[in-house]
mmCIF file of C-alpha atoms and ligand atoms in Angstrom:
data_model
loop_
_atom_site.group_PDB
_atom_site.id
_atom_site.type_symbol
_atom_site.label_atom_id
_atom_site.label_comp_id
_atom_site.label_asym_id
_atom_site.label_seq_id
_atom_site.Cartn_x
_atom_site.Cartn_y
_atom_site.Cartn_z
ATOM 1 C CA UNK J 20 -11.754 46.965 67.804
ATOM 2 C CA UNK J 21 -15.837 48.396 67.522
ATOM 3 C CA UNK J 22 -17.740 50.195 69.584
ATOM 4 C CA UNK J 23 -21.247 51.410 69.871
ATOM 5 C CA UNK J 24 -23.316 53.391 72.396
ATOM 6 C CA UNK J 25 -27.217 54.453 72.756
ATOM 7 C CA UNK J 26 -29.023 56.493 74.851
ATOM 8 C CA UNK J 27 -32.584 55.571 74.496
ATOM 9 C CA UNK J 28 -34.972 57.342 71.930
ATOM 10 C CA UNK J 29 -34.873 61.279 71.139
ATOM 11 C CA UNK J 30 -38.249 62.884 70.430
ATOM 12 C CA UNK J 31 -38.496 65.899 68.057
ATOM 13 C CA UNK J 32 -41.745 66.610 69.294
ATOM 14 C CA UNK J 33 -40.646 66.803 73.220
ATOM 15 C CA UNK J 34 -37.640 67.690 73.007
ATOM 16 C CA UNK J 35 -35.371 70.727 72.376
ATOM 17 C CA UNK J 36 -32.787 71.222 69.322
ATOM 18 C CA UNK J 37 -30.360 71.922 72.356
ATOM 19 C CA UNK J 38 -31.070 68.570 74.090
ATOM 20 C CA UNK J 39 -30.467 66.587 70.629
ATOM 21 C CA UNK J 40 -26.852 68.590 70.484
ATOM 22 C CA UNK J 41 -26.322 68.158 73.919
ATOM 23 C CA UNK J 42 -26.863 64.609 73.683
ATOM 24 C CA UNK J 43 -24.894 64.386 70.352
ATOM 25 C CA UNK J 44 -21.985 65.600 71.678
ATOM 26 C CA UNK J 45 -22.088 63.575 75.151
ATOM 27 C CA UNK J 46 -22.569 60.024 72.946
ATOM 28 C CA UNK J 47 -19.243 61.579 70.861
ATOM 29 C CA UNK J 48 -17.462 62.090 73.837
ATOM 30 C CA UNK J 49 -18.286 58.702 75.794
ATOM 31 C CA UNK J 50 -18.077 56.683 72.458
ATOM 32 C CA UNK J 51 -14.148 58.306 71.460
ATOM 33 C CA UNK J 52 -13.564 57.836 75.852
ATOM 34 C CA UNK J 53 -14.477 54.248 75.705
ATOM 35 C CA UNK J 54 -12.788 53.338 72.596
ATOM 36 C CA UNK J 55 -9.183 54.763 74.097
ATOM 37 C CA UNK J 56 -10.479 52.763 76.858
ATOM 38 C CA UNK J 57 -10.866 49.380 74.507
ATOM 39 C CA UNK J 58 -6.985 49.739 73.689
ATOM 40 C CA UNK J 59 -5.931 48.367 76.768
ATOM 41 C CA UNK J 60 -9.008 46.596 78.057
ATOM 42 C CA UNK J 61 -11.323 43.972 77.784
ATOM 43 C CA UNK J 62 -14.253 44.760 75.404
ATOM 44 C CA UNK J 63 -16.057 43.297 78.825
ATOM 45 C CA UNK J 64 -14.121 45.820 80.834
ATOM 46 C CA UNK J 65 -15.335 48.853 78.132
ATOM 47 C CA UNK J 66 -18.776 47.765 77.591
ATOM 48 C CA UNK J 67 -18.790 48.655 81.825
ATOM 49 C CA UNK J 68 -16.459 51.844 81.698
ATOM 50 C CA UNK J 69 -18.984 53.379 78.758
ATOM 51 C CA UNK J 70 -22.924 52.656 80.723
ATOM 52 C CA UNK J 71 -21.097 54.215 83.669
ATOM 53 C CA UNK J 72 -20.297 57.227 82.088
ATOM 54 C CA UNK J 73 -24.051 57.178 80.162
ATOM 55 C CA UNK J 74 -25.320 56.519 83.866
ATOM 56 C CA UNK J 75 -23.644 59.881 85.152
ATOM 57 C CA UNK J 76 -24.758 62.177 82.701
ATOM 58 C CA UNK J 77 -28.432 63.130 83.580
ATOM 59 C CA UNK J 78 -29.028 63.804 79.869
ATOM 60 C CA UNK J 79 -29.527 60.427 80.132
ATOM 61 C CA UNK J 80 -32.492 57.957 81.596
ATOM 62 C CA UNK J 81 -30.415 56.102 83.891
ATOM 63 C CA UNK J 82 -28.238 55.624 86.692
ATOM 64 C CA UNK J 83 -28.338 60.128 87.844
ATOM 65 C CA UNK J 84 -31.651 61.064 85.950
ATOM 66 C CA UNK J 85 -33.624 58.146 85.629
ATOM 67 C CA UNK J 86 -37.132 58.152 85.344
ATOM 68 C CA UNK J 87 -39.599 58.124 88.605
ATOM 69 C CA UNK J 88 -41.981 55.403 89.184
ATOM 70 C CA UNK J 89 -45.642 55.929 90.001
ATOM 71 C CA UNK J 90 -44.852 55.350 93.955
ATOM 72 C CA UNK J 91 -42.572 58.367 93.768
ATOM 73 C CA UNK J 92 -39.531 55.995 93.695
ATOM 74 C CA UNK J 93 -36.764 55.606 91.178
ATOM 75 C CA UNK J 94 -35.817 51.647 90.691
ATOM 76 C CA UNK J 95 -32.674 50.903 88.531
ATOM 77 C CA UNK J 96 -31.891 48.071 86.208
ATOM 78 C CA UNK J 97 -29.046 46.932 84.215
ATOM 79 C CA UNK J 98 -27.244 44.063 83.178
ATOM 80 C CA UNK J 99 -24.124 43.058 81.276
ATOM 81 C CA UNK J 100 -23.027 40.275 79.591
ATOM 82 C CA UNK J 101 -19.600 38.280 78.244
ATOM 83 C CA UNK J 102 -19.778 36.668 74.494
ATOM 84 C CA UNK J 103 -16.959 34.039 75.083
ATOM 85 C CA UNK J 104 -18.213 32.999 78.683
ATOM 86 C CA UNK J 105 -21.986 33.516 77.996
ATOM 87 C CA UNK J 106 -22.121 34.313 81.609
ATOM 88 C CA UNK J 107 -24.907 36.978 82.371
ATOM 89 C CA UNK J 108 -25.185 39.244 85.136
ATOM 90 C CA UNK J 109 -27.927 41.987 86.305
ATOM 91 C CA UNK J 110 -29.566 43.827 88.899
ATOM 92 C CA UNK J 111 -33.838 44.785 88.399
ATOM 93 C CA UNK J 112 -35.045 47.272 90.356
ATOM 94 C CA UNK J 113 -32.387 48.424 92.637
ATOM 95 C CA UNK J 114 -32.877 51.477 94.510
ATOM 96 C CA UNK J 115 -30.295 54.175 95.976
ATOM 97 C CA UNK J 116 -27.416 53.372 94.016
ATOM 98 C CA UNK J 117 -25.155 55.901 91.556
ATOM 99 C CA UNK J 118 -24.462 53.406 88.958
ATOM 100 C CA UNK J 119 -26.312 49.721 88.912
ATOM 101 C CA UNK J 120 -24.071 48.446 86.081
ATOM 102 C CA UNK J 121 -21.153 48.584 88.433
ATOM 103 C CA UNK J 122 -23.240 46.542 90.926
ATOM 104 C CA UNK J 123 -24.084 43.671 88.046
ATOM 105 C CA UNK J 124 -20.041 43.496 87.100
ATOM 106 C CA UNK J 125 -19.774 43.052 91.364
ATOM 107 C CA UNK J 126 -22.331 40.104 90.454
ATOM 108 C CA UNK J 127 -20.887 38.757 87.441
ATOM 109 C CA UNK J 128 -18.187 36.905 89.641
ATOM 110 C CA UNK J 129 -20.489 35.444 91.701
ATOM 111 C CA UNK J 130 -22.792 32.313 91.326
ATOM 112 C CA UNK J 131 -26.710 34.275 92.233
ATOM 113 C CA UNK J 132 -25.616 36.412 89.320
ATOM 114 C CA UNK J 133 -29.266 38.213 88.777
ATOM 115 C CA UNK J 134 -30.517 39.828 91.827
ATOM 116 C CA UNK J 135 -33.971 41.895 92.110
ATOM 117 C CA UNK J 136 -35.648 44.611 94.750
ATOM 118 C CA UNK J 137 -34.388 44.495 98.066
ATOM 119 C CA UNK J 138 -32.103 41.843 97.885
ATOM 120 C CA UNK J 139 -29.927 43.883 94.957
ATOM 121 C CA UNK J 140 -30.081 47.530 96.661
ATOM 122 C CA UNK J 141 -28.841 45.275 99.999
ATOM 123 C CA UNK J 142 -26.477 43.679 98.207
ATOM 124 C CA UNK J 143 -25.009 46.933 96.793
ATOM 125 C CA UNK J 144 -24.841 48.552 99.987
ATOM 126 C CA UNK J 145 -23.182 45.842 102.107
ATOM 127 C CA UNK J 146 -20.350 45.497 99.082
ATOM 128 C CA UNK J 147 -19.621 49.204 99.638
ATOM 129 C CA UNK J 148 -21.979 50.980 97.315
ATOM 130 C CA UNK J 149 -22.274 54.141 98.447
ATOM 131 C CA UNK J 150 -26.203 55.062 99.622
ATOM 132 C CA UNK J 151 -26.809 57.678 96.546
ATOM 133 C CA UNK J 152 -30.300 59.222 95.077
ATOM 134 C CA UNK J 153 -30.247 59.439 91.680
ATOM 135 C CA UNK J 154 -33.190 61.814 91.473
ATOM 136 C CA UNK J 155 -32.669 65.133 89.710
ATOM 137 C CA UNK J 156 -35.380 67.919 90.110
ATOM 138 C CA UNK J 157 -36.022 67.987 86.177
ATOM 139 C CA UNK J 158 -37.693 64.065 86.998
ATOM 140 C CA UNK J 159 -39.554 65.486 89.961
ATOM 141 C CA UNK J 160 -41.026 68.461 88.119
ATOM 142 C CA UNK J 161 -42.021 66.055 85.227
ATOM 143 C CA UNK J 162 -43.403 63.304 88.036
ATOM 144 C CA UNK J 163 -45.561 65.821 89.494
ATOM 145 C CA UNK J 164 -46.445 67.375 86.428
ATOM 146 C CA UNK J 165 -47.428 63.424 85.592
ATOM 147 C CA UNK J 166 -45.991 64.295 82.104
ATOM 148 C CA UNK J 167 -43.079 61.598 82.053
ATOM 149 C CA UNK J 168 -40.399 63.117 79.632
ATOM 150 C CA UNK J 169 -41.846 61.404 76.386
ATOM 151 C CA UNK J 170 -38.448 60.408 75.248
ATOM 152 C CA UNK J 171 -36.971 56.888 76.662
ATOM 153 C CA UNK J 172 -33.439 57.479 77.188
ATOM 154 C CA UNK J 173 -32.017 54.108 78.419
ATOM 155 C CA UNK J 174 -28.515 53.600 77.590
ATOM 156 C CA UNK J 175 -26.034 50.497 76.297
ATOM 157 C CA UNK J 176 -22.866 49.889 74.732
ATOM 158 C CA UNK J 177 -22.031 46.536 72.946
ATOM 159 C CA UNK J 178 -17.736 46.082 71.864
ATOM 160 C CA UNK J 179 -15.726 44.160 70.059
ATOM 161 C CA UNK J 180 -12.049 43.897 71.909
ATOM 162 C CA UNK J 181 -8.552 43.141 69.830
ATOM 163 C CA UNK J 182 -8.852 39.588 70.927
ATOM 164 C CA UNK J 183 -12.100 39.147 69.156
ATOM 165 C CA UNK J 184 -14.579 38.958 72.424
ATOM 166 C CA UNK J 185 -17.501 41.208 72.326
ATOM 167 C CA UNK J 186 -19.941 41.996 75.335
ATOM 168 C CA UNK J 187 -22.960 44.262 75.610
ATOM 169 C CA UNK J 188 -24.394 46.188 78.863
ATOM 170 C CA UNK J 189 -27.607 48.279 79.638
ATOM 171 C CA UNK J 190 -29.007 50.149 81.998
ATOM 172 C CA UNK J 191 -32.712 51.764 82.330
ATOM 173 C CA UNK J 192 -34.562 53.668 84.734
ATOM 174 C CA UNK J 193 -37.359 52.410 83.314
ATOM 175 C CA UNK J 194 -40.528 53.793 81.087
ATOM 176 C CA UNK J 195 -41.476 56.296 84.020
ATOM 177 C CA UNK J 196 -44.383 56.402 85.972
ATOM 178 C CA UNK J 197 -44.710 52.152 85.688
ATOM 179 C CA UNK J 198 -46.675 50.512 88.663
ATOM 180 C CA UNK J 199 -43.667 49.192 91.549
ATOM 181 C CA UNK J 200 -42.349 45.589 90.777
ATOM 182 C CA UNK J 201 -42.642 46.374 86.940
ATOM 183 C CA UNK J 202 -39.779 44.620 85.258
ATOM 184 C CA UNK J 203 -38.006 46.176 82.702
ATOM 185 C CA UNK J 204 -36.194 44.525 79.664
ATOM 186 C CA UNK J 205 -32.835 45.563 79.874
ATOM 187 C CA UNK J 206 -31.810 43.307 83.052
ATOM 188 C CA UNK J 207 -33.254 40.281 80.934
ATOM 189 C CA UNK J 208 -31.810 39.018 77.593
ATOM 190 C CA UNK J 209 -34.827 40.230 75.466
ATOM 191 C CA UNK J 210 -32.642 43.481 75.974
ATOM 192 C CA UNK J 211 -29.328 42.335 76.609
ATOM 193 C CA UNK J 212 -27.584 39.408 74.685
ATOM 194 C CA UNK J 213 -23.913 38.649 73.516
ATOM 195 C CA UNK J 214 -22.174 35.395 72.127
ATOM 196 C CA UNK J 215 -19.066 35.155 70.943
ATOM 197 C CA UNK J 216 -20.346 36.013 67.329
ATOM 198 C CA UNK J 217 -22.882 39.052 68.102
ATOM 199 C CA UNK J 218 -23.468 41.117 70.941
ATOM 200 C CA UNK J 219 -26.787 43.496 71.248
ATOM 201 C CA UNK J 220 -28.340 46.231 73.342
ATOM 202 C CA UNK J 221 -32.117 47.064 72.906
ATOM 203 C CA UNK J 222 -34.060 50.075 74.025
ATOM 204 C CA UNK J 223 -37.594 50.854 73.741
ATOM 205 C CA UNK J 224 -40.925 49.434 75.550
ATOM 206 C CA UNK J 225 -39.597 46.873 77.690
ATOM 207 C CA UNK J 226 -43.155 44.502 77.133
ATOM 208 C CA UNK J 227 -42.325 45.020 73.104
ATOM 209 C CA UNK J 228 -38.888 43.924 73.692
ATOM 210 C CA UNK J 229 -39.687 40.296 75.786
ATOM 211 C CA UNK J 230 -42.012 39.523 73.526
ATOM 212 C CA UNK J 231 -40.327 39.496 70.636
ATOM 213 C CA UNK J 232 -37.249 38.685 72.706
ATOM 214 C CA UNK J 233 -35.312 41.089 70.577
ATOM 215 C CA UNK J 234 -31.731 41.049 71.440
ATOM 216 C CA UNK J 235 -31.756 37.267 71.780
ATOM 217 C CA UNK J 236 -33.410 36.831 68.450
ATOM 218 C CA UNK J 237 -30.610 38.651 67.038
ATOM 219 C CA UNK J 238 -27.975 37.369 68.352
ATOM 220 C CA UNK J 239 -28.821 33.752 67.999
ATOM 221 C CA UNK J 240 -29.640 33.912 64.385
ATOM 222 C CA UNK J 241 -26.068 35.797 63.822
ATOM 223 C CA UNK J 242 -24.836 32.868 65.918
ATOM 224 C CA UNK J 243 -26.648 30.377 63.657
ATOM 225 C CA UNK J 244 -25.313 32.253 60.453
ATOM 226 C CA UNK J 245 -27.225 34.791 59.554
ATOM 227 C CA UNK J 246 -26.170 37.988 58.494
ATOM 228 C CA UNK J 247 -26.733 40.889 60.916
ATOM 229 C CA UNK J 248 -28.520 42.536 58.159
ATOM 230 C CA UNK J 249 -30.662 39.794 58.081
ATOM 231 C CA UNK J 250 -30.559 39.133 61.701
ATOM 232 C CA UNK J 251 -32.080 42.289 62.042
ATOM 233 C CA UNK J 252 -34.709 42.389 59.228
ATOM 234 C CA UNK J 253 -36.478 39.597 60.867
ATOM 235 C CA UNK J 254 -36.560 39.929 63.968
ATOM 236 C CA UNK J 255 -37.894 43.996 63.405
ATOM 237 C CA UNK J 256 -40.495 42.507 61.133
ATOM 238 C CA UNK J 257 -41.546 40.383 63.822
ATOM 239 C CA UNK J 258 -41.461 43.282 66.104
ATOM 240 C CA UNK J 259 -43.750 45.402 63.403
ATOM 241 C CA UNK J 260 -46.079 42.555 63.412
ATOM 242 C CA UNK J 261 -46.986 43.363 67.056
ATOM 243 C CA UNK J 262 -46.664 46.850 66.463
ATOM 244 C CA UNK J 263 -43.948 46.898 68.548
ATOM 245 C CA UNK J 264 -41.678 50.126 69.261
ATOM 246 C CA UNK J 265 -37.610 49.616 69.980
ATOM 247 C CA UNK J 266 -34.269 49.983 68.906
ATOM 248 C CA UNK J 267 -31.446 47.850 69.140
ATOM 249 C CA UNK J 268 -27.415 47.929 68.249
ATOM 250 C CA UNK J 269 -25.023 45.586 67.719
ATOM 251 C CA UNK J 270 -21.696 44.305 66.853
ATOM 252 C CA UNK J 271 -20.719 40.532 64.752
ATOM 253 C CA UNK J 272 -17.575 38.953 65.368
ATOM 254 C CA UNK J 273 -16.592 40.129 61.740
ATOM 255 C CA UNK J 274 -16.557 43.126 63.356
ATOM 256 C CA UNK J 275 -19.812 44.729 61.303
ATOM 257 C CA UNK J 276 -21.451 47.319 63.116
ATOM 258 C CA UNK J 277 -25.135 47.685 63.339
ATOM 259 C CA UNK J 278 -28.256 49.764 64.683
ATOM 260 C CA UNK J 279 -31.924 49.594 63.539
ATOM 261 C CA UNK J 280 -35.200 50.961 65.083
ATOM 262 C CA UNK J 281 -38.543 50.656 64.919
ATOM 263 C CA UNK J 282 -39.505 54.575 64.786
ATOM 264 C CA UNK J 283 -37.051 57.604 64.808
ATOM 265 C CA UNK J 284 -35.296 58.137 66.423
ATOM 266 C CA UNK J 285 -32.378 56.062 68.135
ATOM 267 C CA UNK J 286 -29.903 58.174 69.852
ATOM 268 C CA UNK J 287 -26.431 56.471 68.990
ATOM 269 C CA UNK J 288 -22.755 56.595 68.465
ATOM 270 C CA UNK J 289 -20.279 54.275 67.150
ATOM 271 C CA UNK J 290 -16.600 54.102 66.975
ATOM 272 C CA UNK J 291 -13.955 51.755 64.316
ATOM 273 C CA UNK J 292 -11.110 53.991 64.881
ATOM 274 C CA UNK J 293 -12.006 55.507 61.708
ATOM 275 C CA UNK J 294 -15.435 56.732 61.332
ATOM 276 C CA UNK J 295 -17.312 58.655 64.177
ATOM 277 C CA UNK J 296 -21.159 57.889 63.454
ATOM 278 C CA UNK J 297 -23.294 60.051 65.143
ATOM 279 C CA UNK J 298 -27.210 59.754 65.000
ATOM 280 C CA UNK J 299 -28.605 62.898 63.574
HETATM 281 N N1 LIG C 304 -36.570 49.510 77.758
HETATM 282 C C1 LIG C 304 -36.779 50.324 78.923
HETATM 283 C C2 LIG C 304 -37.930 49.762 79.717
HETATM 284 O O1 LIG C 304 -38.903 49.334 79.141
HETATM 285 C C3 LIG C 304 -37.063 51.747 78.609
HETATM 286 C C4 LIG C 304 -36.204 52.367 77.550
HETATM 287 O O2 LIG C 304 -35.483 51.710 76.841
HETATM 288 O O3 LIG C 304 -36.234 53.577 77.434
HETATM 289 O O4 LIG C 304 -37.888 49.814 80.908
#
């Protein structure tokens, strides 16, 4: 059993030695929660139980604390996906909702499995989401301030289960400040991509991420033999080559864990039952 988290980018330049321990010690805790978790579940199961927990903590961009869009709104996306099945599921841009990766594991049982706008925040609410702003007064301040918080903070979890399945989830509010109907990567498989030999979790600028289609680069060449290591080298030099900025981690069947990105730094946390990495 493996387990890794992230929650987005950390910025030494906007952000406070307290927010980097703060954020330290909330990936610790989520990343030793979810791994007790993994005992007796599903890595599909975890991969769920560890974004919602990322999605509660306003530390975070995403689910309580995401980032505000330039209408004044907060839209949501987040997706999850199953190695052995290959089945995908996601909502983009859902609105008034506490935690969208529990509405894409409603989806990932049914056959529309992606749903977008309207038709995902109605969707939510008629399967007994609760009606819930995620808005914090920190994003407002920093909305009307037009600053944006200068550190992405998107979170995602990828896990490798005792049977041998792995599955990866992420969930965004988004870049902040984007024009309505912008779609992010993290609901597509650019940021969100697991077989049943590698499972990945991207964060970063969504338009970097689709094109270079990072998480299903990496996954398909560890699927087609690769090593991660190597997995990884090419598709990031692929990503340099448009000067692209994100950060992805990942788990192979083999049970090797990986994280790479493209500038510092990637906040992250993994767990093998033995060794509690931490980013620093
Ligand atoms: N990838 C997200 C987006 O572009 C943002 C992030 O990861 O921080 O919407």
């Amino acid at each position: 059993m493996k387990i890794i988290i992230h929650g987005g980018f950390f910025s030494e330049s906007s952000q406070s030695l307290e927010t980097k321990i703060a954020k330290q010690n909330a990936l610790k805790q989520v990343v030793s929660n979810s791994y007790e978790f993994l005992k007796t579940h599903t890595a599909l199961e975890t991969i769920v139980y560890a974004v919602e927990q990322l999605e509660n903590d306003e530390l975070f961009n995403a689910g309580i604390g995401s980032q505000i869009q330039s209408d004044g709104k907060i839209r949501m996306s987040a997706s999850m996906m199953d190695g052995k099945s290959t089945k995908f599921s996601g909502v983009v841009n859902i609105e008034n909702v506490k935690n969208p990766i529990r509405v894409a594991e409603k989806l990932f049982g049914t056959v529309d499995r992606v749903l977008g706008g309207e038709g995902a925040t109605t969707f939510a609410h008629s399967n007994k989401f609760e009606v819930f702003n995620p808005e914090i007064p920190q994003r407002r301040k920093e909305y009307e301030a037009k600053l944006g918080t200068k550190s992405m903070g998107t979170v995602g979890c990828v896990a490798l289960d005792a049977q041998g399945n792995i599955a990866a989830a992420t969930s965004t509010g988004g870049k902040g400040f984007e024009v309505p109907g912008r779609i992010s990567d993290s609901a597509t498989t650019a940021g969100n991509y697991a077989t049943m030999h590698c499972g990945v979790s991207c964060t970063g600028i969504g338009e970097d991420i689709v094109s270079t289609a990072v998480a299903t680069k990496i996954v398909t060449r560890v699927s087609d033999g690769f090593t991660i290591e190597k997995a990884f080298e090419k598709t990031f030099t692929e990503l340099k080559e448009i000067d692209g900025f994100a950060g992805a981690i990942a788990i192979d069947h083999k049970g090797n864990i990986y994280h790479q990105d493209s500038h510092p730094s990637m906040v992250f946390a993994s767990y093998d039952g033995k060794t509690l990495e931490v980013f620093e």
